[in-house]
Every structure is written in C-alpha cells, then in structure tokens.
Coordinates of C-alpha atoms (C1' of nucleotides) in Angstrom, one line a residue:
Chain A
X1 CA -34.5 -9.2 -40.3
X2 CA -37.2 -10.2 -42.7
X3 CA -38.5 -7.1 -44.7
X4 CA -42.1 -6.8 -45.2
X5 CA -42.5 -6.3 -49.5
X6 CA -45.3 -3.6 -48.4
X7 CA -43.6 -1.6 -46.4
X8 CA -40.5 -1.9 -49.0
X9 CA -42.9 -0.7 -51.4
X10 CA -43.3 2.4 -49.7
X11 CA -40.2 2.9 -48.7
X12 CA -38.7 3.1 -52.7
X13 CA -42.0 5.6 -53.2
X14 CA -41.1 7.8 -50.5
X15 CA -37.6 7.9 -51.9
X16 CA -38.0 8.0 -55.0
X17 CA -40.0 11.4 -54.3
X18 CA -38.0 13.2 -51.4
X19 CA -34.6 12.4 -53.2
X20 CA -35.6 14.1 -56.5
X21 CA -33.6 16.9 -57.4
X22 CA -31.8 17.2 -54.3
X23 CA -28.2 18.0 -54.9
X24 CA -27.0 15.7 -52.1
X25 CA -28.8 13.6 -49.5
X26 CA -26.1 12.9 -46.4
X27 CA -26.6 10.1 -45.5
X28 CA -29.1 8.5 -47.8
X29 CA -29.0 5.2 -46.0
X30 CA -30.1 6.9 -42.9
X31 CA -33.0 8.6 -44.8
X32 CA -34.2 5.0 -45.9
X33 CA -33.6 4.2 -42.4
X34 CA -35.5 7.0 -40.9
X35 CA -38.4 6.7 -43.7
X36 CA -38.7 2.9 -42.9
X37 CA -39.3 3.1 -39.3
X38 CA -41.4 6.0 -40.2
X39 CA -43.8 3.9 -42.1
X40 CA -43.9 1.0 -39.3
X41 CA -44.3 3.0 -36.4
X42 CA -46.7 5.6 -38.3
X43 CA -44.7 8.2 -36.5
X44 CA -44.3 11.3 -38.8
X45 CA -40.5 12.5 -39.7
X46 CA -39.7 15.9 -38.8
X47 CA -38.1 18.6 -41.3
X48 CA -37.1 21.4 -40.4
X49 CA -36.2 24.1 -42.7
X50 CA -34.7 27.4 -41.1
X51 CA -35.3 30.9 -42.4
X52 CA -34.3 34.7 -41.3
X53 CA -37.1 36.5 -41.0
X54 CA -35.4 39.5 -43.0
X55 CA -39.3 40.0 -44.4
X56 CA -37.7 40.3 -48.3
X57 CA -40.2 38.9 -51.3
X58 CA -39.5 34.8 -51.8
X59 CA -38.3 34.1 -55.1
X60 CA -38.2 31.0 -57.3
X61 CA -34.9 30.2 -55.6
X62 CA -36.2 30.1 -51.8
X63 CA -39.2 27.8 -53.6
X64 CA -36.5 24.9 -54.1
X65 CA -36.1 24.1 -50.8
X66 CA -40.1 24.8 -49.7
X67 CA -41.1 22.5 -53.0
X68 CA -38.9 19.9 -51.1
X69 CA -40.6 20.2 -47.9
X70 CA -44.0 20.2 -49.5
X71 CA -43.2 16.3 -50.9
X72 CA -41.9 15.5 -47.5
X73 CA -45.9 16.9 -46.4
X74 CA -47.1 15.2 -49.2
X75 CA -45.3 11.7 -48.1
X76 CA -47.1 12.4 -44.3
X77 CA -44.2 13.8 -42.8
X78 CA -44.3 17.2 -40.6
X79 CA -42.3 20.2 -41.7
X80 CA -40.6 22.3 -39.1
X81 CA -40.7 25.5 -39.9
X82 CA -38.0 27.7 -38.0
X83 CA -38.5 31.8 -37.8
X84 CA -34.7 32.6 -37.2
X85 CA -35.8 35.4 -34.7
X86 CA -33.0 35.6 -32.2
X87 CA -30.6 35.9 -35.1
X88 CA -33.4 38.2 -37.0
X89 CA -32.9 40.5 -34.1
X90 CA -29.3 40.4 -34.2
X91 CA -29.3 41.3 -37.5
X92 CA -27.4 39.3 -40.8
X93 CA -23.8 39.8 -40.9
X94 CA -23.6 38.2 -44.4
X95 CA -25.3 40.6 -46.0
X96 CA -23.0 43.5 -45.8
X97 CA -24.1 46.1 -48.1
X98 CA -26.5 47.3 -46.3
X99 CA -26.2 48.4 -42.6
X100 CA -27.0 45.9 -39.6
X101 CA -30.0 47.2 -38.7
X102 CA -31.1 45.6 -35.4
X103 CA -35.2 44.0 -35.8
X104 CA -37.5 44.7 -33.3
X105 CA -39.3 42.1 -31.8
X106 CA -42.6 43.6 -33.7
X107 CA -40.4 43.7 -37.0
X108 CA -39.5 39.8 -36.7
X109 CA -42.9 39.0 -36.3
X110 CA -43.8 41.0 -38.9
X111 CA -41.5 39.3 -41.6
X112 CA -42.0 35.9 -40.4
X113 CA -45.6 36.5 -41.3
X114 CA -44.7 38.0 -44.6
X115 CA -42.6 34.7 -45.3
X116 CA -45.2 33.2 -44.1
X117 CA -48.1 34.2 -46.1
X118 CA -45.5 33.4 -49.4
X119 CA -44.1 30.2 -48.5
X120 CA -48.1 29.0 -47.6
X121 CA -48.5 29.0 -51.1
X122 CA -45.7 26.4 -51.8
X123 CA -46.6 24.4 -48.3
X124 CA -49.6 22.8 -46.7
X125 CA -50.5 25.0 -44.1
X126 CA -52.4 21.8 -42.4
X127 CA -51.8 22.2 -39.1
X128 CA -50.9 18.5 -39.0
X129 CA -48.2 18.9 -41.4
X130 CA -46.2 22.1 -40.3
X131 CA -45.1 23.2 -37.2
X132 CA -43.7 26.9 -36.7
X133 CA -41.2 27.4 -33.6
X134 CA -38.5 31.0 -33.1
X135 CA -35.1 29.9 -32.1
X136 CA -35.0 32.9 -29.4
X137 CA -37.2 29.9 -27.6
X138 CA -33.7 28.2 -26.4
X139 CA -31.2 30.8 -27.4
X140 CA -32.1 33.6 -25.8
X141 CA -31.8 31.5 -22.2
X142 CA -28.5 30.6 -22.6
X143 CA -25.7 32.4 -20.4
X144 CA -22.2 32.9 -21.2
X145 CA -21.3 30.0 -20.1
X146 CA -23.4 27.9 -22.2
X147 CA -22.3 30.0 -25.3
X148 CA -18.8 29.2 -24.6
X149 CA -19.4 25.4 -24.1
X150 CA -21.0 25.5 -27.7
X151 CA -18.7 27.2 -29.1
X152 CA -15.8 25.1 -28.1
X153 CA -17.3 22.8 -30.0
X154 CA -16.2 24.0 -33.0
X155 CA -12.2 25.2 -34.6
X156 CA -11.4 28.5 -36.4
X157 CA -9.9 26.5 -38.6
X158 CA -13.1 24.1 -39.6
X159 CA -15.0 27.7 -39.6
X160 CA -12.9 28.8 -42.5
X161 CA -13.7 25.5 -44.4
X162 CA -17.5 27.8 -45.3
X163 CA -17.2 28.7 -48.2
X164 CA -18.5 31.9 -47.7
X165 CA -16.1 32.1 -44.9
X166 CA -12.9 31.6 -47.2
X167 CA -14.2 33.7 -49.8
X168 CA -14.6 36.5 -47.9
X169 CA -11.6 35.8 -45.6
X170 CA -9.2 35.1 -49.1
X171 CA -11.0 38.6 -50.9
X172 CA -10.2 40.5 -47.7
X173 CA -13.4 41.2 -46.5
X174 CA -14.3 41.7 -43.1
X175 CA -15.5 38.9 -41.1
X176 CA -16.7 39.6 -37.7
X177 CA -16.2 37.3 -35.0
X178 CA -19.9 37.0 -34.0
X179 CA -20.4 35.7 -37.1
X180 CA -18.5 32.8 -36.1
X181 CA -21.5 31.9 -33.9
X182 CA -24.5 31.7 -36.7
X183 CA -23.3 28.0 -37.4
X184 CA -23.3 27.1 -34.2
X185 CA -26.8 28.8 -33.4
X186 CA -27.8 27.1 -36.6
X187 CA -26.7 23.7 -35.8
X188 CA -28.2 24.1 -31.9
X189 CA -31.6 24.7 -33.2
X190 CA -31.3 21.3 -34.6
X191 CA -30.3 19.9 -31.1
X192 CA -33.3 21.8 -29.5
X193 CA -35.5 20.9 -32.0
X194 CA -34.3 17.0 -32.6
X195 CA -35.1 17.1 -36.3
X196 CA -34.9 14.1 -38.1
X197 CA -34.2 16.4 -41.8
X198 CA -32.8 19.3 -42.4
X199 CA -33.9 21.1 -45.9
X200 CA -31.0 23.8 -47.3
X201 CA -29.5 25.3 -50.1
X202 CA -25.8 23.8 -51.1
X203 CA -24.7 26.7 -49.6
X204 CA -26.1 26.0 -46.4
X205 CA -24.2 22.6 -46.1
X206 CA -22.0 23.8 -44.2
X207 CA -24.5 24.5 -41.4
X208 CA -27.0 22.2 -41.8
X209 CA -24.2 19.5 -41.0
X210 CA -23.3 21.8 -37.5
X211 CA -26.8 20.4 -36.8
X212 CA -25.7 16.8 -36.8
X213 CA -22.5 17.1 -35.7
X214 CA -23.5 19.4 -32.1
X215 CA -26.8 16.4 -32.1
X216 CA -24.3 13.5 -32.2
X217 CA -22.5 15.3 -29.5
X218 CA -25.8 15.3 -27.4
X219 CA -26.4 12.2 -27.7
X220 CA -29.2 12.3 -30.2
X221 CA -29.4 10.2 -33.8
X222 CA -28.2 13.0 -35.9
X223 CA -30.3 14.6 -38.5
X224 CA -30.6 13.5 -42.2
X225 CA -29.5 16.3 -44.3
X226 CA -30.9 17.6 -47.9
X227 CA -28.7 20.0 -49.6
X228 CA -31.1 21.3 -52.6
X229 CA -29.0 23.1 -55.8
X230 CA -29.0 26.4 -56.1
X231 CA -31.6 27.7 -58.6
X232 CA -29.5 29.2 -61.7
X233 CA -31.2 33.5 -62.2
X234 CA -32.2 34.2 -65.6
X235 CA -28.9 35.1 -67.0
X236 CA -27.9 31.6 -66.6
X237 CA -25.1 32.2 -64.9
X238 CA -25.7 33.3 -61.0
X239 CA -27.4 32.0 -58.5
X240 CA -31.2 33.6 -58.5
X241 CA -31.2 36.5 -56.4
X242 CA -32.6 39.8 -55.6
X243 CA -29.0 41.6 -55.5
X244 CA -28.1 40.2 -59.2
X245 CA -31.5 41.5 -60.5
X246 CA -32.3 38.1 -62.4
X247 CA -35.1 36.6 -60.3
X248 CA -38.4 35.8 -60.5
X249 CA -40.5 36.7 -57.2
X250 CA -43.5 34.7 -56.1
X251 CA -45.6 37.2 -55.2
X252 CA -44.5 38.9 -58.9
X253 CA -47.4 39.9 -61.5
X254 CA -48.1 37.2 -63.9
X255 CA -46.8 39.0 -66.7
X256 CA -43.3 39.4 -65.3
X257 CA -43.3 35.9 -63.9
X258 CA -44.3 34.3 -67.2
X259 CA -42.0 37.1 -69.2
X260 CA -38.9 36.6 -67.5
X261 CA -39.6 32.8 -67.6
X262 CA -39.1 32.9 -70.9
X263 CA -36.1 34.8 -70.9
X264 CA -33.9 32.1 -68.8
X265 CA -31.6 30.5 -71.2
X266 CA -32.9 26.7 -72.8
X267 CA -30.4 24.7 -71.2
X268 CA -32.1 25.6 -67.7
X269 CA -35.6 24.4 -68.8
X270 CA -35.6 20.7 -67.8
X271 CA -34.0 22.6 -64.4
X272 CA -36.7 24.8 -63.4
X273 CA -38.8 22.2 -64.6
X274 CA -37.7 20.1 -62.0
X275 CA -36.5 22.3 -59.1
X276 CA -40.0 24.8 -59.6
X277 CA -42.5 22.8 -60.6
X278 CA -44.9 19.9 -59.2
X279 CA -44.6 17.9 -62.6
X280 CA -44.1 14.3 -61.6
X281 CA -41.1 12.5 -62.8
X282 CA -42.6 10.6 -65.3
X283 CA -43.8 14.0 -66.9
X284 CA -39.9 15.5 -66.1
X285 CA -38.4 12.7 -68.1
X286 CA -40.6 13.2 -71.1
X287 CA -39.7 17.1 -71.1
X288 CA -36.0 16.3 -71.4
X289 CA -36.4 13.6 -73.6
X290 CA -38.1 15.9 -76.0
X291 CA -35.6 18.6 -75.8
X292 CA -33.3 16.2 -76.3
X293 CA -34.7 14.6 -79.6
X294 CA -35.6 17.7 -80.4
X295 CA -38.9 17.0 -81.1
X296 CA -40.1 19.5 -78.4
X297 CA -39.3 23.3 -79.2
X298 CA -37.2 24.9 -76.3
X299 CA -40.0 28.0 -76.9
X300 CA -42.8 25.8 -76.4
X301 CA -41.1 24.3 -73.8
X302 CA -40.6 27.4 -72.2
X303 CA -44.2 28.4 -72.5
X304 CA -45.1 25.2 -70.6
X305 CA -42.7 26.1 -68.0
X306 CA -44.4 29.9 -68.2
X307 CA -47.9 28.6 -67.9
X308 CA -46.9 26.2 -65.0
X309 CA -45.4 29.0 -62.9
X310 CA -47.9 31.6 -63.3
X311 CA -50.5 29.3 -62.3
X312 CA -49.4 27.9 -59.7
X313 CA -49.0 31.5 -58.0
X314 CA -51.7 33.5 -59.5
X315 CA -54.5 30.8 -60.9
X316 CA -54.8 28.8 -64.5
X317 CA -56.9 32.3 -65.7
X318 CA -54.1 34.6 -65.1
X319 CA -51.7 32.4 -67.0
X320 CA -53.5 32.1 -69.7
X321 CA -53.5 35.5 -69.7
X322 CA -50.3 36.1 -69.6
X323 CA -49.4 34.0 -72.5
X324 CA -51.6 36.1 -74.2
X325 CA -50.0 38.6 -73.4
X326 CA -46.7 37.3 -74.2
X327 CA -47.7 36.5 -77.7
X328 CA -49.0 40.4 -78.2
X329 CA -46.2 42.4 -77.1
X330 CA -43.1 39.9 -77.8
X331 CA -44.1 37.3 -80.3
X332 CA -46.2 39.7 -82.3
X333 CA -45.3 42.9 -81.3
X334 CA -48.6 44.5 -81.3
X335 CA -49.5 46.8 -78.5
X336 CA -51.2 44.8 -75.5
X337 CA -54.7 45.4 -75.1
X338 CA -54.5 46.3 -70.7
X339 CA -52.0 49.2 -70.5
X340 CA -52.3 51.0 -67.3
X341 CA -54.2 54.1 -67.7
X342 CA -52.9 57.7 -66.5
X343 CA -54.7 60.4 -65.6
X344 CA -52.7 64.1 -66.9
X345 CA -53.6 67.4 -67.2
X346 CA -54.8 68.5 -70.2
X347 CA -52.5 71.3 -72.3
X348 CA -49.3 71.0 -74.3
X349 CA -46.4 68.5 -72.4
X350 CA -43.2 68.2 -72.9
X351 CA -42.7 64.4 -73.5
X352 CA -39.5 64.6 -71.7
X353 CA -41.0 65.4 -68.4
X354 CA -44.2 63.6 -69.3
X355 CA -41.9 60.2 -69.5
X356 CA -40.6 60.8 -66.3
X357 CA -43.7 61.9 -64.7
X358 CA -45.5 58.5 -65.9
X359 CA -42.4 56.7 -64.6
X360 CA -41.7 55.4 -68.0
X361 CA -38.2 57.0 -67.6
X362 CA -36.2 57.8 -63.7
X363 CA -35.1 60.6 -64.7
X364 CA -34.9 63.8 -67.7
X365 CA -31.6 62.8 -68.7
X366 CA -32.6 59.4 -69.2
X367 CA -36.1 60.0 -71.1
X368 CA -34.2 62.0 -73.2
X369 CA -31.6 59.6 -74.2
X370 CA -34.4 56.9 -74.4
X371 CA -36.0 59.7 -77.0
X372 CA -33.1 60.1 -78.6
X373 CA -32.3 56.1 -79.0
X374 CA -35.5 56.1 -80.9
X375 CA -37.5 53.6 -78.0
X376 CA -40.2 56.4 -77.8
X377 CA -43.6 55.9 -80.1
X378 CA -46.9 57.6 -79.2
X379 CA -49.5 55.8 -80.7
X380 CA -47.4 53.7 -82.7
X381 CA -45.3 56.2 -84.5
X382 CA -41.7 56.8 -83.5
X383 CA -40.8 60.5 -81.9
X384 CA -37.4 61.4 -82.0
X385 CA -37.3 64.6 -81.3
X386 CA -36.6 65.2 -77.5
X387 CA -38.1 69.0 -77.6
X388 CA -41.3 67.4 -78.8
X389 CA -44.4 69.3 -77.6
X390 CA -47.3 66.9 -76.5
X391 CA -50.7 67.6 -76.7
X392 CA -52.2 64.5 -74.3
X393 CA -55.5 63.3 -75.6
X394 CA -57.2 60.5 -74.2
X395 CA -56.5 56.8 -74.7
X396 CA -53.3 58.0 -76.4
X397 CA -50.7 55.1 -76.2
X398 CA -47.5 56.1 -74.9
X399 CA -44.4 53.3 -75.4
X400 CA -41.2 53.8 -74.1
X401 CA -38.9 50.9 -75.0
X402 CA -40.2 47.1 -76.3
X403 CA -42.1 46.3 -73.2
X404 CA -43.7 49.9 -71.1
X405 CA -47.0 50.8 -72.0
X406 CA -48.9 53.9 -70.5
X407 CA -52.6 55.0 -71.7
X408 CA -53.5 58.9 -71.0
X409 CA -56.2 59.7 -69.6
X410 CA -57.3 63.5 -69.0
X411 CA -58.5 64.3 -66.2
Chain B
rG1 C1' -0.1 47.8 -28.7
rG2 C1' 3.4 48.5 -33.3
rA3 C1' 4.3 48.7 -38.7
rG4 C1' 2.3 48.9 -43.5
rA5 C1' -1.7 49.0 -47.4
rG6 C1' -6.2 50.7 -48.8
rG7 C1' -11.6 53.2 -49.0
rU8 C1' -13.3 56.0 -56.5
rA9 C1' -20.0 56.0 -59.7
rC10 C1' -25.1 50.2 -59.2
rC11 C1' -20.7 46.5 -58.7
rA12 C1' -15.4 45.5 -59.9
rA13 C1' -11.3 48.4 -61.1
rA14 C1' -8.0 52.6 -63.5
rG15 C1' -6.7 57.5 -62.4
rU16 C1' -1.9 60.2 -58.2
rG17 C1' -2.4 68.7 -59.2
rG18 C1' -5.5 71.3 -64.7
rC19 C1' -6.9 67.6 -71.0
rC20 C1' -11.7 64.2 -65.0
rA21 C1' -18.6 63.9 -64.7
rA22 C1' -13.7 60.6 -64.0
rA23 C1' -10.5 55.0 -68.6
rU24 C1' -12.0 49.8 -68.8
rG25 C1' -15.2 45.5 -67.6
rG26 C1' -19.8 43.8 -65.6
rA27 C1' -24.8 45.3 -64.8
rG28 C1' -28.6 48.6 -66.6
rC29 C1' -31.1 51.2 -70.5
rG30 C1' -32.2 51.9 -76.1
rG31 C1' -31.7 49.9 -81.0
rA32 C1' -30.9 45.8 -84.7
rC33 C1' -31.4 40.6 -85.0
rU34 C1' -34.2 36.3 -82.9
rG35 C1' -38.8 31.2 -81.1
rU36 C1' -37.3 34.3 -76.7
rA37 C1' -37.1 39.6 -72.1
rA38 C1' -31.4 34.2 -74.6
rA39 C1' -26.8 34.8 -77.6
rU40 C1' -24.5 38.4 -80.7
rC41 C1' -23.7 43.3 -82.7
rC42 C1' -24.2 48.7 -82.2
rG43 C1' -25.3 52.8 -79.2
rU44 C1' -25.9 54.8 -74.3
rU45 C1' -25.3 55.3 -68.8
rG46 C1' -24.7 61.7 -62.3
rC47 C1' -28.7 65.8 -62.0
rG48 C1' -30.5 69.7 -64.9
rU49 C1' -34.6 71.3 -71.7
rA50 C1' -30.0 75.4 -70.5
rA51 C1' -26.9 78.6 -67.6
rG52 C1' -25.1 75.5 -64.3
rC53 C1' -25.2 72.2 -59.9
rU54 C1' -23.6 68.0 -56.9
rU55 C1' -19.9 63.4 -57.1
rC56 C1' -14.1 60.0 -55.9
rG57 C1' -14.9 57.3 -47.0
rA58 C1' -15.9 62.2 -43.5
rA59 C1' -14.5 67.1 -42.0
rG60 C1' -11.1 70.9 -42.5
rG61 C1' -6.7 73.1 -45.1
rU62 C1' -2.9 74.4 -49.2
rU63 C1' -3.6 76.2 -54.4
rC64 C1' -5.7 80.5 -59.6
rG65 C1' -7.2 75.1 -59.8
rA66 C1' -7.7 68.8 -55.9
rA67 C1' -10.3 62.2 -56.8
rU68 C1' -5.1 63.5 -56.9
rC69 C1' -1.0 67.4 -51.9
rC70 C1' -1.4 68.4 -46.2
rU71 C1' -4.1 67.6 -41.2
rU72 C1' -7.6 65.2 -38.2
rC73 C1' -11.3 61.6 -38.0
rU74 C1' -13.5 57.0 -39.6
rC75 C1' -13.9 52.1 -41.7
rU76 C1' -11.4 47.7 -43.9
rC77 C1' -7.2 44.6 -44.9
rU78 C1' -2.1 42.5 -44.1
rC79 C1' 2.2 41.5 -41.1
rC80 C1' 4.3 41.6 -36.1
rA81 C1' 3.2 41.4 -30.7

RNA sequence: GGAGAGGUACCAAAGUGGCCAAAUGGAGCGGACUGUAAAUCCGUUGCGUAAGCUUCGAAGGUUCGAAUCCUUCUCUCUCCA
C-alpha cells in the first residue's frame, strides 16, 4: 500500500496531539489506523466520554479527560458526550458515604445540564463537534433476558480484577451485586453507541475496555481506548477530589483557583501544566526545561500556571486580578483592598459571637480558640482577649486567620 | 439456612463498668518559618462566654455510675451449606 506523504503528515499531527499526556493509548496502532482512514474518507471519529449526572461542581481533575476530548474537536473529530442517566437514576454504588438516593428523571436532567454548562467551558459546544445521547435510550428496553445474556458475558472472577473491586472486596467492604452490572452497562453503551474512542480516567480502564471487549463480541471494530492520569490534589499526594478537600473547582472564584494553584507542591507544575492547560508542546517542553535548569523559579512558574487557569475560566481581567491579589495578602501580607463588606448592628459586640455571626469562625468554641491562638486582628492589631467587647464602626477590618477578611458596615 | 467477628468523633483506629468529651494517626484550624495556601516545627480540634448539655449503629434494661454488662432490632464482614 503506497502511503500518501500528505496524508502521513497529518496523521503524525493528529497524534502527536491526541496522544499527549494520555497515560495509556490501547491500542495505539489502531488509533493511527482509525485517524488515517479518518483523514481519507473525511469521516469524523467518534469519542465518547461517559459521565454520571450526579450534578457535583467539575474540578481540574474531571478537566483532564474534557481537555482531551477538546484536541480530538480540535483535530475535526466529534465528541460523544454520554449523560449516564439510567445509572444516574439508579443511583452510584461506589460512593458509599452517602445514601443511594434514587434521581428523578427531572433531577438527571437537571445535573446533566449542570455538567453541562461546566464542561462547555472546556469543550466546543459546536453542534458539529459534540453529540449528547442518555444511555436509558437502549438500557432501559432491555428485559431480563437481555440483562442476563450480557451479563454472561462477563466472570466474577475478571470482575474482581477492578481495582476498586479488590480493594473494597480485600478491605471488607460491602460490594453489592448490582454493582456487578455498571461495567457491563458501561461497556454496552459503547456497543450502542459504536464509538470509535473512549476518553477515561486510569481508573476507568477497567470499563472502558468492557466497551471493546462486549463490541468485538458484536461484531463491531472495537473502540480505541484513552486512559488519561489521574490529576494529583494539592497535597501532592491523592488523587484531586472533592471528598479529600484538595481540589480546585472550575466554577471556583478566581482567588481560590489561582490561591490554591499555588499551593500544589513544584514537582506537580510541569503536570498541571500539561494535563490543565492548552499550552502547546513546544511551550510544555520549555517549562520543564526551565525548571529543570533551574533557570525558571518554581514560584514564577506557578504564577504562570495560576494566571493560565484563572483565565481560562473566569477571563485574562480576573487573573490578573487575582495575582494581585495573591501578591497583597500572601507575598506581601498587606490587607487586600476588596473585602466583603458586612452589614451589623451598631452597639457593643462581643467578637466571639461577632466571628461566628460573620462566618469567619463555625462555631463559639472555635472563634474563641482562633482568638485565643492569636489569628484574630481588627484593623491590623492583634486581640487576644476572647471577652473582648467590640464597638463595630464602619469600614473596620476584621481578620481571622492569614487569609479571611470581613469589612463592617453599620447598618 | 448455620457458625463466628464487628459497627467508636470528619476519616482511620484504641478503649471493654467510674481516672472517657473518649488515646493515637490522618485531615482541619491557628501560630512560627518560607518564593508558596508546599515542607517542617509548635499549638489546637463536640456544643455552650458559664452552670451545664448532647456524643461511641438504634431502641430498651441492669447499675449510685455504661462507649464498656444484658435484651431486641439493624447494618457490614468472614467461614460453612
């Protein structure tokens, strides 16, 4: 077969770009393949990426896989977005802290337009280029029957291969047999939808590959499948995540998002960089070459990284601003110049319950012991006395630790 | 269906009649330090300005006194069938 050097051209582009940062691309060859004919038949590739409508706040971490599925729009391609209602409705069995509360149909909706309205900020809502389809479409109309055909598709004992799975099954944790199913339902939405990608998270490799094992079993050329690395919280450690508190949400204010940013450890820099961020690889490699050398500062660095984020979810202005504000309150340690303003009733306080009425502390006991900790200054000068007697005036500057502000106001 | 083990604070995990508002670790919060909201170190961590009040799966009971003992219920795990 004689290759045409144009096409070839385009081929090594389109890789170059959908292979970044991916943890593992199985099989690659059949991505090449898939991209190839792509480009000859000027047929689009379909990528689907499915999510449970459990209407939460994205964070950076859910932005991995959706910054992967933006280069695939980017490249031409159409993105198949999947609202995981029928499971939505059944409610997630992973998560079991909190109770399975059953969704509505209304309540699905509902999140998936939440997600929605997040994730458009990563994606290219072009009609063109995205796709959205609810997996009650197909699973919802199968019978018993069917259920138990797909099901013997699969061993207990390749179930227990999930990680999750083992984890929970070796830690003595409850695993309910339903949950059995989610792969399977997983993997049939692929068969439904004859995808070409799939787009996950590392821990989703596992399912994903359900998806081209049950298509093969169809009949159908199975799916390409992208397993994108887990994005590393704040504390460098854990995966980012809203139970271990060390995320940074997209729809976050750009002080927080540019704050926390600069909290996540330097190693992780070149990381977020690439797993984040739309900086092309030419401009990746000449981060981590400076870290390396050392000629870039891991600070400055991070204040790249900082600006990056904040604008790309809340505009170039509000970065800016943010950095601003960084400098202020952390570099500096001034007091910032917009503190949110409170209106009190005039007349002698107590600062205890004046802390926890201005939310600056959740309870007494707490306020007090921040008081007592000496984190408490009204207009710059310390109080340590936890029986102090306020007399609010306005524009006085209340600061309860390094980083909460409050501004009286009388009313 | 049978036998056994277990459910403790935000999480993990000690405690097995009073010294338990409950060890310890993590997380959180405050302080110091720092380029940093990192690391490290120190302090602190139910509610209540106090008297006191509520907490150890749930409900009852024994006792001067229960997280600890008894009964029932409930949930989870393990082994057997």
């Amino acid at each position: 077969m004689k290759k045409d050097p144009a096409v070839e051209a385009e081929v090594a582009r389109q890789m170059e770009v959908l292979t970044r940062g991916a943890a593992e691309v199985i099989p690659v060859e059949d991505l090449e393949a898939k991209v190839r004919k792509s480009i000859k038949t000027g047929k689009q590739l379909t990528v689907k990426l499915g999510i449970d409508p459990t209407g939460s706040d994205l964070t950076l971490g859910h932005t991995v896989v959706l910054q992967k599925l933006r280069q695939f729009q980017n490249m031409g391609h159409k993105v198949q977005l999947l609202i995981g209602d029928f499971t939505g409705m059944i409610g997630d069995p992973t998560d079991r802290t909190e109770a399975r509360k059953q969704l509505t149909r209304e309540e699905v909706l509902a999140n998936a337009a939440t997600f929605k309205e997040q994730a458009f900020k990563v994606l290219d809502a072009d009609p063109a280029k995205i796709e959205v389809m609810y997996n009650s479409d197909w699973l919802s109309a199968m019978n018993f029957a069917d259920v138990l055909e797909l099901a013997s598709k699969m061993t207990v004992a390749r179930m227990l291969e999930r990680d999750d799975f083992k984890k929970r099954y070796e830690g003595n944790l409850p695993i309910s047999l339903h949950e059995f199913m989610y792969p399977l339902m997983q993997g049939y939405d692929s068969v439904a939808m004859k995808c070409d990608v799939e787009i996950g998270g590392t821990d989703q490799k596992f399912n994903v590959l359900m998806g081209r094992t049950l298509q093969k079993e169809d009949g159908q050329e199975p799916q390409v499948v992208i397993t994108m690395p887990l994005l590393v919280g704040l504390d460098g450690v854990k995966k980012m995540g809203k139970s271990a508190g060390n995320y940074i949400g997209v729809t976050e204010e750009p002080n927080d998002q540019y704050g926390k940013t600069m909290s996540i450890p330097d190693h992780l820099i070149a990381t977020y960089f690439e797993l984040v961020t739309d900086v092309t690889v030419e401009e990746l490699g000449e981060i981590k070459k400076g870290l390396e050398a050392q000629t870039l500062h891991p600070r400055d660095a991070k204040m790249l990284l900082g600006r990056t984020i904040v604008t790309k979810y809340h505009g170039e202005a509000a970065a800016l601003e943010a950095e601003n504000y960084f400098k202020t309150v952390f570099q500096n340690r001034e007091i910032p110049e917009d503190i949110p303003e409170y209106e009190v009733e005039p007349g002698e306080k107590w600062v205890v319950a004046l802390l926890t009425e201005l939310k600056l502390a959740p309870s007494n006991g707490e306020a007090r012991r921040l008081i007592q900790q000496g984190g408490l200054k009204i207009n710059s000068e310390k109080v340590e006395d936890p029986q102090f007697q306020l007399v609010p005036a306005d524009g006085m500057i209340i600061q309860a630790g390094k980083r909460k502000f409050a501004k009286l106001k009388l009313k």
